[in-house]
């Protein structure tokens, strides 16, 4: 089983740079084109939030129309920039969502069971897992203790030790971690939101944060008032599940890098020189 994880398009935002404006819609289109080139194609694509920067229905329509070019099924979760009501309307053909309430769900028809967890706290940039959502995910995990499971969510429930994004992580993450620690079938917890690649050993499993598919924020390990956007290579994450090896993760960088992401191919050292 192969899964592509892509996150944080922020369509509708235009970032001013010294070389002119960068429209994140264009970078989203590039990300979709990249997903189409993956060989083999993933069995499914998980899109974990912040499709639009302003929750605009017009921007959701632009994202929806671009995603229709993809062959694998795309499953969506909301992020802090999203609106549940607008997502339900614009993506009305996504029948895996409940008809009302939180936009979380379980995918049962794959070799790995997938739990998609809605962490949106309306009107806030931080995430939230209240008692209702914690009870929901615990109940879903108790249903299939013997099946390998991945949990996808927008906000990370753990600290990255980058102080600025850590102010905006998921509230009640410790309570969620207590649940995770009691369910060894969880192969990984997978998040977005931070716009950087992060991997952590957390509560008996591995936790991943996948960087944005359109822009980054700097890795700043001290207190700052705000973060400026960067245009480091965007990426999606590929998860490969095999019975003999379990879960393998790769980053797939979005864009064209004919000589790699460095300025070129370095010459190896020559002891005889």
CSV table of C-alpha atoms in Angstrom, one decimal:
chain,number,residue,atom,x,y,z
A,1,UNK,CA,0.0,0.0,0.0
A,2,UNK,CA,1.3,3.5,-0.9
A,3,UNK,CA,-0.1,6.7,0.6
A,4,UNK,CA,0.8,10.3,-0.4
A,5,UNK,CA,0.4,12.9,2.2
A,6,UNK,CA,0.1,16.6,1.1
A,7,UNK,CA,-0.8,19.5,3.2
A,8,UNK,CA,-1.1,23.3,3.5
A,9,UNK,CA,-1.9,24.7,0.0
A,10,UNK,CA,-3.1,28.1,1.4
A,11,UNK,CA,-4.7,28.9,-2.0
A,12,UNK,CA,-5.8,32.6,-2.1
A,13,UNK,CA,-2.6,33.9,-0.5
A,14,UNK,CA,-0.1,35.9,-2.6
A,15,UNK,CA,3.3,36.4,-1.1
A,16,UNK,CA,5.3,39.4,-2.1
A,17,UNK,CA,9.0,38.7,-2.7
A,18,UNK,CA,11.9,40.8,-4.0
A,19,UNK,CA,11.4,39.0,-7.3
A,20,UNK,CA,7.7,39.8,-7.5
A,21,UNK,CA,4.5,38.2,-6.2
A,22,UNK,CA,4.1,34.5,-5.7
A,23,UNK,CA,0.6,33.2,-6.1
A,24,UNK,CA,0.1,30.0,-4.0
A,25,UNK,CA,-2.6,28.9,-6.4
A,26,UNK,CA,0.1,28.4,-9.0
A,27,UNK,CA,2.2,26.4,-6.6
A,28,UNK,CA,-0.7,24.3,-5.7
A,29,UNK,CA,-1.2,23.5,-9.4
A,30,UNK,CA,2.5,22.5,-9.5
A,31,UNK,CA,2.0,20.2,-6.5
A,32,UNK,CA,-1.0,18.5,-8.2
A,33,UNK,CA,1.1,18.0,-11.4
A,34,UNK,CA,3.8,16.5,-9.2
A,35,UNK,CA,1.4,14.0,-7.6
A,36,UNK,CA,0.4,12.9,-11.1
A,37,UNK,CA,4.0,12.0,-11.9
A,38,UNK,CA,4.4,9.6,-9.0
A,39,UNK,CA,5.2,6.1,-10.2
A,40,UNK,CA,3.6,3.9,-9.1
A,41,UNK,CA,0.6,6.1,-8.3
A,42,UNK,CA,-0.4,6.1,-4.6
A,43,UNK,CA,-3.4,4.1,-3.6
A,44,UNK,CA,-4.8,7.3,-2.0
A,45,UNK,CA,-3.9,10.9,-1.2
A,46,UNK,CA,-4.4,12.4,2.2
A,47,UNK,CA,-4.8,16.2,2.2
A,48,UNK,CA,-4.6,17.4,5.8
A,49,UNK,CA,-6.0,21.0,5.7
A,50,UNK,CA,-5.4,24.6,4.9
A,51,UNK,CA,-6.6,24.1,1.4
A,52,UNK,CA,-7.6,27.8,1.3
A,53,UNK,CA,-5.9,30.7,3.1
A,54,UNK,CA,-9.1,32.5,3.9
A,55,UNK,CA,-11.8,29.9,3.8
A,56,UNK,CA,-13.0,31.3,0.5
A,57,UNK,CA,-15.5,29.3,-1.5
A,58,UNK,CA,-14.0,30.6,-4.7
A,59,UNK,CA,-10.6,29.3,-3.6
A,60,UNK,CA,-12.1,25.9,-2.6
A,61,UNK,CA,-13.6,25.6,-6.1
A,62,UNK,CA,-10.2,26.3,-7.6
A,63,UNK,CA,-8.6,23.6,-5.4
A,64,UNK,CA,-11.5,21.1,-6.1
A,65,UNK,CA,-11.1,21.6,-9.9
A,66,UNK,CA,-7.4,21.0,-9.7
A,67,UNK,CA,-7.7,17.9,-7.6
A,68,UNK,CA,-10.1,16.4,-10.1
A,69,UNK,CA,-7.1,15.8,-12.4
A,70,UNK,CA,-5.8,13.2,-9.9
A,71,UNK,CA,-6.6,9.5,-10.4
A,72,UNK,CA,-6.1,8.2,-6.8
A,73,UNK,CA,-8.9,9.1,-4.4
A,74,UNK,CA,-8.2,12.2,-2.3
A,75,UNK,CA,-9.4,12.4,1.3
A,76,UNK,CA,-9.5,15.8,3.0
A,77,UNK,CA,-9.3,17.1,6.6
A,78,UNK,CA,-9.8,20.7,7.7
A,79,UNK,CA,-7.0,22.9,9.0
A,80,UNK,CA,-7.2,26.1,10.9
A,81,UNK,CA,-7.7,28.2,7.8
A,82,UNK,CA,-10.6,26.1,6.6
A,83,UNK,CA,-14.4,26.2,7.1
A,84,UNK,CA,-16.3,23.0,7.7
A,85,UNK,CA,-19.5,24.3,6.1
A,86,UNK,CA,-17.7,25.5,2.9
A,87,UNK,CA,-15.8,22.3,2.6
A,88,UNK,CA,-19.0,20.2,2.8
A,89,UNK,CA,-20.7,22.3,0.2
A,90,UNK,CA,-17.8,22.6,-2.3
A,91,UNK,CA,-16.6,19.0,-1.9
A,92,UNK,CA,-20.1,17.5,-1.7
A,93,UNK,CA,-19.1,14.4,-3.5
A,94,UNK,CA,-16.7,13.5,-0.7
A,95,UNK,CA,-19.2,11.1,1.0
A,96,UNK,CA,-16.8,9.8,3.7
A,97,UNK,CA,-17.6,12.8,5.9
A,98,UNK,CA,-20.4,12.7,8.5
A,99,UNK,CA,-23.4,14.8,7.5
A,100,UNK,CA,-22.9,17.1,10.4
A,101,UNK,CA,-20.4,17.9,13.2
A,102,UNK,CA,-16.7,17.2,13.0
A,103,UNK,CA,-15.1,16.2,9.7
A,104,UNK,CA,-13.4,13.1,10.9
A,105,UNK,CA,-13.8,9.6,9.6
A,106,UNK,CA,-12.2,6.1,9.3
A,107,UNK,CA,-11.1,4.4,6.1
A,108,UNK,CA,-11.4,0.7,6.4
A,109,UNK,CA,-10.9,-0.7,2.9
A,110,UNK,CA,-7.1,-0.6,2.8
A,111,UNK,CA,-4.4,-2.9,4.2
A,112,UNK,CA,-3.7,-0.1,6.7
A,113,UNK,CA,-6.6,1.4,8.7
A,114,UNK,CA,-6.7,5.2,8.5
A,115,UNK,CA,-8.2,7.4,11.1
A,116,UNK,CA,-8.7,11.0,10.0
A,117,UNK,CA,-9.1,13.3,13.0
A,118,UNK,CA,-10.6,16.8,12.8
A,119,UNK,CA,-8.6,19.2,15.1
A,120,UNK,CA,-10.1,22.5,13.8
A,121,UNK,CA,-11.0,25.0,16.6
A,122,UNK,CA,-13.2,27.5,14.7
A,123,UNK,CA,-11.8,31.0,14.8
A,124,UNK,CA,-8.4,29.9,16.2
A,125,UNK,CA,-5.1,29.0,14.7
A,126,UNK,CA,-4.3,26.4,17.4
A,127,UNK,CA,-5.9,23.0,17.3
A,128,UNK,CA,-8.2,21.4,19.8
A,129,UNK,CA,-9.1,17.8,20.8
A,130,UNK,CA,-12.0,18.3,23.2
A,131,UNK,CA,-13.5,15.5,25.3
A,132,UNK,CA,-15.9,14.5,22.5
A,133,UNK,CA,-13.2,14.1,19.9
A,134,UNK,CA,-10.9,12.3,22.3
A,135,UNK,CA,-13.7,9.8,23.1
A,136,UNK,CA,-14.4,9.4,19.4
A,137,UNK,CA,-10.8,8.5,18.4
A,138,UNK,CA,-10.4,6.2,21.5
A,139,UNK,CA,-13.5,4.4,20.5
A,140,UNK,CA,-12.4,4.0,16.9
A,141,UNK,CA,-9.0,2.6,18.0
A,142,UNK,CA,-10.7,0.1,20.4
A,143,UNK,CA,-12.7,-1.3,17.4
A,144,UNK,CA,-9.7,-2.8,15.7
A,145,UNK,CA,-6.8,-3.3,18.1
A,146,UNK,CA,-5.1,-5.8,15.8
A,147,UNK,CA,-5.1,-3.8,12.6
A,148,UNK,CA,-2.1,-1.5,11.7
A,149,UNK,CA,-3.4,2.0,11.9
A,150,UNK,CA,-2.3,5.5,10.8
A,151,UNK,CA,-3.8,8.7,12.3
A,152,UNK,CA,-3.9,11.8,10.2
A,153,UNK,CA,-4.6,15.3,11.6
A,154,UNK,CA,-3.8,18.9,10.8
A,155,UNK,CA,-2.3,20.2,14.1
A,156,UNK,CA,0.6,18.3,15.7
A,157,UNK,CA,-0.2,17.2,19.3
A,158,UNK,CA,3.4,17.4,20.4
A,159,UNK,CA,6.1,20.2,20.7
A,160,UNK,CA,8.6,20.7,18.0
A,161,UNK,CA,10.7,23.0,20.2
A,162,UNK,CA,10.3,25.8,17.7
A,163,UNK,CA,8.6,28.3,20.1
A,164,UNK,CA,6.5,30.1,17.6
A,165,UNK,CA,4.7,27.1,16.0
A,166,UNK,CA,4.5,25.4,19.4
A,167,UNK,CA,2.1,28.2,20.5
A,168,UNK,CA,-0.3,26.9,17.8
A,169,UNK,CA,-0.2,23.2,18.2
A,170,UNK,CA,-3.2,21.0,19.2
A,171,UNK,CA,-4.5,21.7,22.7
A,172,UNK,CA,-5.1,18.6,24.8
A,173,UNK,CA,-2.2,16.9,23.0
A,174,UNK,CA,-1.1,15.2,26.2
A,175,UNK,CA,-4.5,13.6,26.7
A,176,UNK,CA,-4.5,12.4,23.1
A,177,UNK,CA,-0.9,11.1,23.7
A,178,UNK,CA,-2.3,9.0,26.6
A,179,UNK,CA,-4.7,7.4,24.2
A,180,UNK,CA,-2.1,6.8,21.6
A,181,UNK,CA,0.2,5.1,24.2
A,182,UNK,CA,-2.5,2.5,24.9
A,183,UNK,CA,-2.9,1.5,21.3
A,184,UNK,CA,0.2,-0.2,19.9
A,185,UNK,CA,-1.4,-0.8,16.5
A,186,UNK,CA,-0.8,2.9,15.7
A,187,UNK,CA,2.1,2.9,13.2
A,188,UNK,CA,2.3,6.7,13.0
A,189,UNK,CA,0.6,10.0,13.7
A,190,UNK,CA,0.8,12.3,10.7
A,191,UNK,CA,0.3,16.1,10.7
A,192,UNK,CA,0.8,19.3,8.8
A,193,UNK,CA,0.4,22.9,10.0
A,194,UNK,CA,4.1,23.7,10.8
A,195,UNK,CA,5.4,24.1,7.2
A,196,UNK,CA,8.5,22.2,8.1
A,197,UNK,CA,9.5,18.5,8.0
A,198,UNK,CA,9.7,17.1,11.5
A,199,UNK,CA,9.9,13.5,12.8
A,200,UNK,CA,9.6,12.6,16.4
A,201,UNK,CA,9.4,9.5,18.6
A,202,UNK,CA,6.2,10.1,20.5
A,203,UNK,CA,4.1,8.1,23.0
A,204,UNK,CA,5.3,4.7,21.6
A,205,UNK,CA,4.9,5.5,17.9
A,206,UNK,CA,6.5,7.8,15.3
A,207,UNK,CA,5.0,11.2,14.6
A,208,UNK,CA,5.5,13.0,11.3
A,209,UNK,CA,5.0,16.6,10.3
A,210,UNK,CA,5.0,17.0,6.6
A,211,UNK,CA,6.1,20.4,5.2
A,212,UNK,CA,3.8,22.5,3.1
A,213,UNK,CA,3.3,21.7,-0.6
A,214,UNK,CA,3.6,25.5,-1.4
A,215,UNK,CA,5.9,27.3,1.0
A,216,UNK,CA,7.9,27.0,4.2
A,217,UNK,CA,8.6,28.8,7.4
A,218,UNK,CA,12.2,29.0,8.8
A,219,UNK,CA,13.5,26.6,11.5
A,220,UNK,CA,13.8,29.1,14.4
A,221,UNK,CA,14.5,27.6,17.8
A,222,UNK,CA,14.2,30.8,19.8
A,223,UNK,CA,11.3,33.2,20.6
A,224,UNK,CA,10.1,35.4,17.7
A,225,UNK,CA,7.0,37.5,17.2
A,226,UNK,CA,6.3,36.1,13.8
A,227,UNK,CA,7.7,34.0,11.0
A,228,UNK,CA,8.4,35.1,7.4
A,229,UNK,CA,7.5,32.7,4.5
A,230,UNK,CA,10.4,30.9,2.7
A,231,UNK,CA,10.5,29.2,-0.6
A,232,UNK,CA,12.5,26.1,0.3
A,233,UNK,CA,11.6,23.1,-1.9
A,234,UNK,CA,8.1,22.1,-1.1
A,235,UNK,CA,7.3,18.4,-0.7
A,236,UNK,CA,4.8,15.7,-0.2
A,237,UNK,CA,5.4,12.6,1.9
A,238,UNK,CA,5.1,9.1,0.7
A,239,UNK,CA,4.3,6.2,3.0
A,240,UNK,CA,4.9,2.7,1.8
A,241,UNK,CA,3.4,-0.1,3.8
A,242,UNK,CA,4.7,-3.6,3.3
A,243,UNK,CA,3.8,-6.7,5.4
A,244,UNK,CA,7.5,-7.7,5.8
A,245,UNK,CA,8.9,-4.3,6.7
A,246,UNK,CA,6.0,-2.2,8.1
A,247,UNK,CA,5.9,1.5,7.4
A,248,UNK,CA,8.5,3.3,5.3
A,249,UNK,CA,8.5,7.1,4.8
A,250,UNK,CA,10.0,9.2,2.0
A,251,UNK,CA,9.9,12.9,1.2
A,252,UNK,CA,9.2,13.7,-2.5
A,253,UNK,CA,10.3,17.2,-3.4
A,254,UNK,CA,8.0,19.2,-5.6
A,255,UNK,CA,9.6,20.9,-8.6
A,256,UNK,CA,12.4,20.3,-11.0
A,257,UNK,CA,15.9,19.8,-9.6
A,258,UNK,CA,18.0,18.3,-12.5
A,259,UNK,CA,21.2,18.4,-10.4
A,260,UNK,CA,19.6,17.8,-7.1
A,261,UNK,CA,18.6,20.5,-4.6
A,262,UNK,CA,22.2,21.6,-4.2
A,263,UNK,CA,24.0,23.8,-6.7
A,264,UNK,CA,25.4,20.8,-8.4
A,265,UNK,CA,26.9,17.4,-8.0
A,266,UNK,CA,30.0,17.6,-5.7
A,267,UNK,CA,33.2,15.9,-6.9
A,268,UNK,CA,34.2,13.0,-4.5
A,269,UNK,CA,37.5,13.4,-2.7
A,270,UNK,CA,40.5,11.9,-4.5
A,271,UNK,CA,43.3,10.5,-2.2
A,272,UNK,CA,45.7,10.6,-5.1
A,273,UNK,CA,45.2,14.3,-5.9
